[in-house]
Short mmCIF file of C-alpha atoms and ligand atoms in Angstrom, two decimals:
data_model
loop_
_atom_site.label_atom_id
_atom_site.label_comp_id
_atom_site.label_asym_id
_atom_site.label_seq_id
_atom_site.Cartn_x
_atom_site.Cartn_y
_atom_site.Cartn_z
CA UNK A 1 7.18 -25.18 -39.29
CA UNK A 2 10.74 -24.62 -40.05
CA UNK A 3 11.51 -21.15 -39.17
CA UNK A 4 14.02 -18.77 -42.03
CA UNK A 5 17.21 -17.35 -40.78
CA UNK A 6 17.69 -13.69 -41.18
CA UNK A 7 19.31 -13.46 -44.55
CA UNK A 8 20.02 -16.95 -45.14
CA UNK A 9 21.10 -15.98 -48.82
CA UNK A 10 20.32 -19.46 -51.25
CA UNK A 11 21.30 -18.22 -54.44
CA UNK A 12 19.58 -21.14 -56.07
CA UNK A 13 18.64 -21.84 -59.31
CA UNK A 14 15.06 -22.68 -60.12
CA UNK A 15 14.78 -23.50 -63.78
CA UNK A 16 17.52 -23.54 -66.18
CA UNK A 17 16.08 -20.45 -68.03
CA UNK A 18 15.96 -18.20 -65.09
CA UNK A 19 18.43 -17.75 -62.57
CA UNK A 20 16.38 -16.50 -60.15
CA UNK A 21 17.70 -16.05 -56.46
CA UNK A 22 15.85 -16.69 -53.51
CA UNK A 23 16.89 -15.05 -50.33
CA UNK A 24 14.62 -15.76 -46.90
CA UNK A 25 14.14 -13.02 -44.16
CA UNK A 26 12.37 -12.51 -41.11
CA UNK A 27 10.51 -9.49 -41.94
CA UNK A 28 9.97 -7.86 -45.31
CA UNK A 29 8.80 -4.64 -45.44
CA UNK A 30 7.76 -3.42 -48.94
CA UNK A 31 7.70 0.77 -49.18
CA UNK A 32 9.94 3.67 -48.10
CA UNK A 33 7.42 6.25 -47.04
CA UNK A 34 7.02 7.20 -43.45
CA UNK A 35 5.51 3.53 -42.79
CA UNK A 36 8.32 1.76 -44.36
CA UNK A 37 11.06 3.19 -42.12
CA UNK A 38 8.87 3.52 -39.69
CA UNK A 39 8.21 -0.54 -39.40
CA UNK A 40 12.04 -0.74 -40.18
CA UNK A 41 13.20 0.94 -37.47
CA UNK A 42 10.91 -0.72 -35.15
CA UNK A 43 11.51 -4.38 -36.48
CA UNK A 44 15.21 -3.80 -36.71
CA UNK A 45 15.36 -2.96 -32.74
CA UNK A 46 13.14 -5.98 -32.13
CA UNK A 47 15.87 -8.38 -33.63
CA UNK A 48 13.79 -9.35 -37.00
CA UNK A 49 16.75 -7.99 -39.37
CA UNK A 50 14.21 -6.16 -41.89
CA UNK A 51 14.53 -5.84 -45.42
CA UNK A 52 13.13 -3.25 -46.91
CA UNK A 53 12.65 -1.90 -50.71
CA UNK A 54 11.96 1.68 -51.64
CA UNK A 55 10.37 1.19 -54.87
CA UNK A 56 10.13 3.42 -57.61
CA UNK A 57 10.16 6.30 -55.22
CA UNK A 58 12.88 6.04 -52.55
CA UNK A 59 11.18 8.14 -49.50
CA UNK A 60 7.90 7.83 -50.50
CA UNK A 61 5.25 10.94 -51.20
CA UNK A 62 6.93 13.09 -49.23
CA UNK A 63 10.01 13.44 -51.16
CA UNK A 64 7.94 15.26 -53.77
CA UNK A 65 7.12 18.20 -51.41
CA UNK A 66 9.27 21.10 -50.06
CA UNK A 67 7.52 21.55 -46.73
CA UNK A 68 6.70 19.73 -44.12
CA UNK A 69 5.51 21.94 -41.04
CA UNK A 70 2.71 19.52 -39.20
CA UNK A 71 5.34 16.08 -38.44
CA UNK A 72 6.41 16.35 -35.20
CA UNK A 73 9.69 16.84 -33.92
CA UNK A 74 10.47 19.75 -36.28
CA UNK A 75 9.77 22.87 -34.30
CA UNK A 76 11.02 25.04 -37.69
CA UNK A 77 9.78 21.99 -40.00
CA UNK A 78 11.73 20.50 -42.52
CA UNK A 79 11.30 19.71 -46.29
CA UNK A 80 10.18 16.33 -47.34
CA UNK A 81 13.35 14.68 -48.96
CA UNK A 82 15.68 16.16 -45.70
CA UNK A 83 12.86 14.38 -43.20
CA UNK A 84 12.76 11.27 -45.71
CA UNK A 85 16.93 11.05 -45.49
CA UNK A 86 16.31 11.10 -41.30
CA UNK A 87 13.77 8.38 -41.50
CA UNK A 88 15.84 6.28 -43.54
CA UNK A 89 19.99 6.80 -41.35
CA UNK A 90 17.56 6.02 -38.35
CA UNK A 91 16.30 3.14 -40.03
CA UNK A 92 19.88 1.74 -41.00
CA UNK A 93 21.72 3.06 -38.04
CA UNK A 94 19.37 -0.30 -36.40
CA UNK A 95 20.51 -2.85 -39.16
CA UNK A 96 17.71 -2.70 -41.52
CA UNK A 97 18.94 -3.64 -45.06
CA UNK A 98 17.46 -0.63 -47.65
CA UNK A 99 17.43 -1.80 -51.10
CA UNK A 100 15.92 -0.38 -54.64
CA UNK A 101 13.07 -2.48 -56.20
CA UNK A 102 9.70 -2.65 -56.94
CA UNK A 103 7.56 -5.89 -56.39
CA UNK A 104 6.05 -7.04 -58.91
CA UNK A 105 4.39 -10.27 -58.01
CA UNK A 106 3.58 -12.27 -54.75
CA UNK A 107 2.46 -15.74 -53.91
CA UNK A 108 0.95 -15.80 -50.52
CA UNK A 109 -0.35 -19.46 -50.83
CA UNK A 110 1.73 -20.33 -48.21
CA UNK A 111 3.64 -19.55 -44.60
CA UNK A 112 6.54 -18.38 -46.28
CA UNK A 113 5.31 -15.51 -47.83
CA UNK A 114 7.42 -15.51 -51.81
CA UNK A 115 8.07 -11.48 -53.39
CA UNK A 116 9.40 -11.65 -56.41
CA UNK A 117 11.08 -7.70 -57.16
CA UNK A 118 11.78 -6.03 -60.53
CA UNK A 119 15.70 -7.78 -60.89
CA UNK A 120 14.11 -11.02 -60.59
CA UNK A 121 15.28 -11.86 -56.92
CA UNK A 122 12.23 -13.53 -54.65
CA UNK A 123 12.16 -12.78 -50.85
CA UNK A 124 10.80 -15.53 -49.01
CA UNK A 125 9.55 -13.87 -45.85
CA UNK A 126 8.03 -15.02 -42.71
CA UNK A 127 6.32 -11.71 -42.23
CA UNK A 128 5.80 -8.70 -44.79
CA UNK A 129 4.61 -5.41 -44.07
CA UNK A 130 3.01 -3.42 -46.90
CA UNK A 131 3.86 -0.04 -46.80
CA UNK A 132 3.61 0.81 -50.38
CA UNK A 133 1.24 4.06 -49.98
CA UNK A 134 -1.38 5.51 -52.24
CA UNK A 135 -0.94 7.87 -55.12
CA UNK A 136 -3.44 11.30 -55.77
CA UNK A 137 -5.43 10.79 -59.24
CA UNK A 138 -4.85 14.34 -61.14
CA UNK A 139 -7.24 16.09 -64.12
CA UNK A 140 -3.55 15.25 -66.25
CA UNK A 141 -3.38 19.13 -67.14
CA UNK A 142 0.35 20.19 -68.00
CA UNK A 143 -0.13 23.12 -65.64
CA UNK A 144 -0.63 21.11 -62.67
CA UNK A 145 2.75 19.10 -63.03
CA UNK A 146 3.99 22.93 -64.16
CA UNK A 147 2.70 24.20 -60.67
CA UNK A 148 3.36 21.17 -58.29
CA UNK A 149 4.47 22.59 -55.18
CA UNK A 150 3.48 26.33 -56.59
CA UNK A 151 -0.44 26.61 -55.75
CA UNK A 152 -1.39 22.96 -56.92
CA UNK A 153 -2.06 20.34 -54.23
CA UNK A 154 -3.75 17.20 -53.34
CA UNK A 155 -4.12 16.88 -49.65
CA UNK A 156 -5.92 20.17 -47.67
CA UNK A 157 -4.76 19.13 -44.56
CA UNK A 158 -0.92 19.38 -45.40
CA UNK A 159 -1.01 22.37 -47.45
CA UNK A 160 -4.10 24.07 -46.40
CA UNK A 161 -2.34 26.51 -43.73
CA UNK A 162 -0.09 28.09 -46.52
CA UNK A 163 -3.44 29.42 -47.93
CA UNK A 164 -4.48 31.06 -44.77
CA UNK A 165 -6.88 34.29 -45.94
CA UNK A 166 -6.24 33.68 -49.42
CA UNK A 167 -8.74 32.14 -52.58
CA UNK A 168 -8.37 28.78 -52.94
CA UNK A 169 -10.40 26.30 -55.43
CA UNK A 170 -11.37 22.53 -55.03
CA UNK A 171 -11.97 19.95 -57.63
CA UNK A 172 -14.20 17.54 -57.22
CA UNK A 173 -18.01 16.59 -56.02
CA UNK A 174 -17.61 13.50 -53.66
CA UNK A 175 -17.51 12.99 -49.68
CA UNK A 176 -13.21 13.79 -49.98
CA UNK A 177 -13.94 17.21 -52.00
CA UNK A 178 -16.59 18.29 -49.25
CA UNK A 179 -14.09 17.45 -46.60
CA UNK A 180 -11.38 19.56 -48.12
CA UNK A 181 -13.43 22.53 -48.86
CA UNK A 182 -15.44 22.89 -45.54
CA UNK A 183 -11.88 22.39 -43.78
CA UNK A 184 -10.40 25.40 -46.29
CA UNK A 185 -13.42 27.22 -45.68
CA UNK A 186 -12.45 27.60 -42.35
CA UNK A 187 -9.07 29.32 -42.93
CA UNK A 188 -9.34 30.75 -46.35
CA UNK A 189 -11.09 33.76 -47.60
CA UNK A 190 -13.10 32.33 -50.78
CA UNK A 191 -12.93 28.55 -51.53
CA UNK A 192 -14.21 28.04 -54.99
CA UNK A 193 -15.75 23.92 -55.57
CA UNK A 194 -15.76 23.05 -58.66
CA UNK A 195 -17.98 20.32 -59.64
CA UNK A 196 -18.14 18.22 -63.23
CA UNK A 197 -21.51 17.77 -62.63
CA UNK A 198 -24.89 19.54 -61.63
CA UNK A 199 -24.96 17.67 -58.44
CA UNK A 200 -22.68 16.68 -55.90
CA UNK A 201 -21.91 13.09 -55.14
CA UNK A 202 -21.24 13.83 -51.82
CA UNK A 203 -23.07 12.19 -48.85
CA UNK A 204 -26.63 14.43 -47.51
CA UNK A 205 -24.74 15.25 -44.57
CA UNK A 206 -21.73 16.39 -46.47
CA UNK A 207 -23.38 18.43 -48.54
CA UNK A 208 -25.24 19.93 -45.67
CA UNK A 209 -21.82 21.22 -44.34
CA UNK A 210 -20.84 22.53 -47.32
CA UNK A 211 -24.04 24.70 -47.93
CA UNK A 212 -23.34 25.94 -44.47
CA UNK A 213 -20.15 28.15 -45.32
CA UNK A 214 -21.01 31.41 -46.76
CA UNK A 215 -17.60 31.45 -48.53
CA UNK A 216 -17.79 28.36 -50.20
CA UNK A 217 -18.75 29.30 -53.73
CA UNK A 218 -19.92 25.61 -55.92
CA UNK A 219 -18.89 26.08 -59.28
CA UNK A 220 -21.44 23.62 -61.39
CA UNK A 221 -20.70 21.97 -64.41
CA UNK A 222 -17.34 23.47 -64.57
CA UNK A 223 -13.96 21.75 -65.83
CA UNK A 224 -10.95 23.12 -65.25
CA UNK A 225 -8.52 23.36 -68.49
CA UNK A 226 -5.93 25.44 -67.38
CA UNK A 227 -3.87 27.18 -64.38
CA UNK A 228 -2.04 30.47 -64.76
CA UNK A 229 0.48 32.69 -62.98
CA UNK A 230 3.72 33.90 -63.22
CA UNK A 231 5.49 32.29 -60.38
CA UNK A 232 3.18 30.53 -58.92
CA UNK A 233 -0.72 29.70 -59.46
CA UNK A 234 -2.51 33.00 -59.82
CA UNK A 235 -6.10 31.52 -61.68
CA UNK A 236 -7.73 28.68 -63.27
CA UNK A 237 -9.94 28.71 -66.62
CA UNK A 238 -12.76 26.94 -66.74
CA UNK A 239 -15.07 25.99 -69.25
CA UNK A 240 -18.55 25.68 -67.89
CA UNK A 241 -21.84 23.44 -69.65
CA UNK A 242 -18.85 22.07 -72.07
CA UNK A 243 -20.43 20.60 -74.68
CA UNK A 244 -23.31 22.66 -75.02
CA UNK A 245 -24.63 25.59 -76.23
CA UNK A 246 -24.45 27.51 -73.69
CA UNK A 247 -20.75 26.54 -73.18
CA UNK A 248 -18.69 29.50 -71.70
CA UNK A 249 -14.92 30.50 -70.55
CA UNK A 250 -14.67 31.41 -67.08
CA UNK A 251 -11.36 32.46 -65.21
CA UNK A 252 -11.16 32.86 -61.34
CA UNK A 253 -8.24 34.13 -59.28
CA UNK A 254 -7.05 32.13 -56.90
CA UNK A 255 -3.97 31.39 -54.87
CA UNK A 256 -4.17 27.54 -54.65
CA UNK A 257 -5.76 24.63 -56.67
CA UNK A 258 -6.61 21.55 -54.61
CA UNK A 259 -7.76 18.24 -55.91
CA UNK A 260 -9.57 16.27 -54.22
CA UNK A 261 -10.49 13.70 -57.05
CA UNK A 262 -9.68 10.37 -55.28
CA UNK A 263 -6.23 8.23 -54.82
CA UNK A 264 -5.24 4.81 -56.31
CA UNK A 265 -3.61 2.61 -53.34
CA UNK A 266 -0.82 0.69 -54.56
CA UNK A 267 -2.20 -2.26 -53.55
CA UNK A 268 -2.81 -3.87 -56.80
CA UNK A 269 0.50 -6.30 -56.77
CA UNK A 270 -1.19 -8.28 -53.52
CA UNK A 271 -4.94 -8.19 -54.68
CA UNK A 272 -4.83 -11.71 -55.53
CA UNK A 273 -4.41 -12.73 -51.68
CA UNK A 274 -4.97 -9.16 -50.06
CA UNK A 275 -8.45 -8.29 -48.89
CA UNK A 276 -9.23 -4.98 -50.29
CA UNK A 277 -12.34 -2.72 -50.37
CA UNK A 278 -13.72 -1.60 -53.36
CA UNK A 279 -11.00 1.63 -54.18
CA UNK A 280 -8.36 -0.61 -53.51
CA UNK A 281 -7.95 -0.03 -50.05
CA UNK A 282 -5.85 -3.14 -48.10
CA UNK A 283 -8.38 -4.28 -45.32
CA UNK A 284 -7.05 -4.50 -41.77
CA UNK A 285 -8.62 -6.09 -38.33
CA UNK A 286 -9.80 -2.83 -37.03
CA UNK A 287 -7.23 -1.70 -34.61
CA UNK A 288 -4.51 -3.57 -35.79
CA UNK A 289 -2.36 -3.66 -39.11
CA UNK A 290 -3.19 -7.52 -39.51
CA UNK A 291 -4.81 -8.48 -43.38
CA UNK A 292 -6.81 -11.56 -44.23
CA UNK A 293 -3.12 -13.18 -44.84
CA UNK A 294 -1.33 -14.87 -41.38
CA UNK A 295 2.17 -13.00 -41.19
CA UNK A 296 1.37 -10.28 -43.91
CA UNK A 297 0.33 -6.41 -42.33
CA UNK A 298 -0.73 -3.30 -43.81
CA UNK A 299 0.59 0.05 -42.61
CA UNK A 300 0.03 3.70 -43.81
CA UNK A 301 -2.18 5.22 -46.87
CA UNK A 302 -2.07 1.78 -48.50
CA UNK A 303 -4.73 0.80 -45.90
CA UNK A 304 -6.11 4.60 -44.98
CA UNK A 305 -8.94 5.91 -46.81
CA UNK A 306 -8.98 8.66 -44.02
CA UNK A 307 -6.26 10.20 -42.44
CA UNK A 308 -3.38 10.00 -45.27
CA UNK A 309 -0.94 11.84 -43.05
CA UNK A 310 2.91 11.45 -42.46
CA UNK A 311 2.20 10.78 -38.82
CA UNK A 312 -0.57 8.40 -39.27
CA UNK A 313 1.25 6.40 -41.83
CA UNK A 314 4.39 6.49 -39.44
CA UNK A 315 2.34 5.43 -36.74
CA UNK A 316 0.55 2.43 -38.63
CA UNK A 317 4.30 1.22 -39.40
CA UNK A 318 5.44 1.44 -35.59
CA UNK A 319 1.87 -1.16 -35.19
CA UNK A 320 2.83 -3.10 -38.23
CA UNK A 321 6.41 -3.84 -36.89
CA UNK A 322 5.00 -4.70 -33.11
CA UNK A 323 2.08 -7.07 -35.21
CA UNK A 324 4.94 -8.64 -36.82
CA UNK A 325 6.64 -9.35 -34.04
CA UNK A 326 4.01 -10.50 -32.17
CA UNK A 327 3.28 -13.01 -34.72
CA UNK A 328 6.62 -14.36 -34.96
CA UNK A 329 7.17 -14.98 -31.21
CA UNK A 330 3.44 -16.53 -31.08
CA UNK A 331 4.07 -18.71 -34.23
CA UNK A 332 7.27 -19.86 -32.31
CA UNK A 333 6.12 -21.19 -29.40
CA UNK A 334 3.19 -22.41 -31.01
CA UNK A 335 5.46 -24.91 -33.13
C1 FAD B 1 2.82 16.81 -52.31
C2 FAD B 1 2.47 16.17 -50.99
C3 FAD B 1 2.63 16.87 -49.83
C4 FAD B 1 2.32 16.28 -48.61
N1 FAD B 1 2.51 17.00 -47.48
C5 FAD B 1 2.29 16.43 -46.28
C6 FAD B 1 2.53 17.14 -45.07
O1 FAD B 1 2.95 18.30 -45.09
N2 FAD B 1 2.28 16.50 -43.91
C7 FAD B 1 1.80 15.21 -43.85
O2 FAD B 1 1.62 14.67 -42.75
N3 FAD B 1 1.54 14.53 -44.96
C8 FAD B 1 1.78 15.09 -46.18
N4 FAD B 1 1.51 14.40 -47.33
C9 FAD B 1 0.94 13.05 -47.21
C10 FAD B 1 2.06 12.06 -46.87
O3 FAD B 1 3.09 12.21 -47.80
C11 FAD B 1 1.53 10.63 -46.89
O4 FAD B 1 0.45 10.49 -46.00
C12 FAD B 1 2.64 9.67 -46.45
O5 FAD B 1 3.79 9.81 -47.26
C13 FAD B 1 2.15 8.22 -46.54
O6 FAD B 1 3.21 7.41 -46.17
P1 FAD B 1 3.30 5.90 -46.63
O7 FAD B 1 4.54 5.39 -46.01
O8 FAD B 1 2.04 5.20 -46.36
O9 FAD B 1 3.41 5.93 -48.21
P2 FAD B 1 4.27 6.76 -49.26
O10 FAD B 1 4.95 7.91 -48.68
O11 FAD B 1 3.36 6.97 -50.41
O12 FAD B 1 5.39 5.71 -49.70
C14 FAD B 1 5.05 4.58 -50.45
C15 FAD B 1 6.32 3.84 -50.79
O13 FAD B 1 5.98 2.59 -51.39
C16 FAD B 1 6.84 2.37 -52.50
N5 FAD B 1 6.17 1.45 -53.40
C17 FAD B 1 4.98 1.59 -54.06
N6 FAD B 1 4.72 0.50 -54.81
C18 FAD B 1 5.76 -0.35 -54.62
C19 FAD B 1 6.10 -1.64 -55.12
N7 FAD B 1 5.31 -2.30 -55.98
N8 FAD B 1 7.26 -2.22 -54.71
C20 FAD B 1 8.08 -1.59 -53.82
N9 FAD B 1 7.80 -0.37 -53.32
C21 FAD B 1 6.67 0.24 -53.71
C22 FAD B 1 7.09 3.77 -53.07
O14 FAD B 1 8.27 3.80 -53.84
C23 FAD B 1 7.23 4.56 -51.79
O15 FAD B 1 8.55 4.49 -51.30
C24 FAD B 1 1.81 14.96 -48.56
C25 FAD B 1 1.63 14.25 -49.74
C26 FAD B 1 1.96 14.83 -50.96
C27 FAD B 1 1.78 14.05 -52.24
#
């Protein structure tokens, strides 16, 4: 196997309708979250002259939240886009190339592993690391984006401590929405749960949990329609049985909204080749950040149904880089 120079541009010309230019790295690293850089800054010390592109959202999630107080490192935390700019000098103070781009299509037939991006330039990559994250599904109310940062959330564990003996509400009736109200429960006053239906899809032994907080108060049939509040969220409405006869208007007061409705990885680009699980999930060898594909890795929520933390997904891309290299210098003396 002939092995690809680090940025050994080719400029060359497929077809004579589209100039498309081909470039050929070592290491590829799709995502700028807290995986991304991570895997950047670790590939870039290891010699494997990383590319990386952002995407659509240069510093991933965490550059649409102010604070940050759990990532370690930040004794008086930090806001998201500040901690995001860190991530990404240390990534480039190594080498690593950042670039803007989204991929749009992949062909992983091969070793050389072909991303085409969004201005029509393929990578042709010995390795790639996915890092390209997973994204919170929302009811689509106006009032959430209106509140965003101001009482609404979508991840408990993050934003759970600014609620600390206050009233709090969670949407949704599944395994993630017992999870996020039985770890409220524990350091809010009232959690609300409000649930579509008249049962929760939640495992038996979720469910148990949930029954066993005396200030978790299930909301059934209830949909929200609305948040209020004058500079923040202050109360939801709610229109329980809709539909029905006995359809009614509710409003509760509460200081935070959480969903907890399910995420979309963005893992939909590499399904063709990828091993995912049914959500959408990229597969990995259990203690590794290795997929089904020789040379292509996995690293933060992309691949993380469970933890979906900064420091997780940071961690993931420190294994993802270390898997990459691995690979290469095996692959090398193998040939
Ligand atoms: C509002 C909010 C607050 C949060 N607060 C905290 C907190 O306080 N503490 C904490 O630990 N966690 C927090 N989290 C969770 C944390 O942000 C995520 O766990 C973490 O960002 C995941 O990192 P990641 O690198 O896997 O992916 P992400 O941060 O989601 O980054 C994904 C990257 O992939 C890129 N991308 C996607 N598709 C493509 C494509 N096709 N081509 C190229 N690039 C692509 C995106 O542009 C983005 O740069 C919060 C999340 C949110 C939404």
């Amino acid at each position: 196997m002939e092995f690809i120079k680090p940025l050994d541009l080719q400029n060359a010309t497929r077809n004579d309708n589209d100039r498309e230019q081909i470039e050929k790295v070592r290491c590829l690293i799709i995502g700028s979250g807290p995986a991304g850089y991570t895997a950047a800054i670790y590939a870039s010390r290891a010699n494997l002259n990383p590319v990386l592109y952002t995407g659509l959202e240069t510093g991933g999630q965490l550059t649409t939240t102010t604070d940050v107080d759990n990532y370690p490192g930040y004794p008086g935390g930090v806001t998201g886009p500040h901690m995001m700019e860190d991530f990404k000098k240390q990534a480039e103070r190594f080498g690593t190339v950042v670039r803007f781009g989204i991929a749009t299509t992949v062909d992983f037939s091969g070793m050389t592993h072909k991303v085409t991006f969004d201005d029509n330039k393929t990578i042709e990559a010995d390795t790639v690391i996915i890092a390209t994250g997973a994204t919170a599904k929302y009811l689509g109310l106006p009032s959430e984006s209106k509140y965003a940062g101001m009482g609404v959330s979508a991840c408990a564990t993050c934003d759970g401590f600014f609620y600390k003996g206050k009233d709090v509400a969670v949407v949704g009736g599944g395994d993630t929405a017992a999870e996020e109200a039985t770890y409220l429960a524990g350091l809010c006053r009232k959690v609300y749960l409000i649930v579509r239906r008249d049962v929760l899809r939640a495992s038996k032994i979720m469910q148990a949990k949930v029954l066993k907080f005396s200030n978790i108060e299930i909301l059934w049939e209830h949909q929200t329609v609305d948040l209020f509040g004058e500079n923040g969220v202050e109360g939801a409405t709610l229109i329980k049985k809709k539909g029905t006869s006995d359809e009614e208007t509710v409003r509760i007061k509460i200081d935070g909204f959480f969903l907890a409705i399910g995420h979309t990885p963005n893992s939909s680009v590499f399904k063709q080749y990828v091993e995912t699980d049914q959500v959408g999930y990229i597969k990995t060898v259990p203690g590794t950040t290795k997929t089904n594909v020789e040379g292509v890795f996995a690293a933060g929520d992309v691949q993380d149904p469970h933890y979906r933390q900064a420091v997780t997904a940071a961690g993931s891309g420190c294994m993802a880089a270390i898997d990459a290299e691995r690979y290469l210098s095996e692959t090398l003396t193998m040939h």
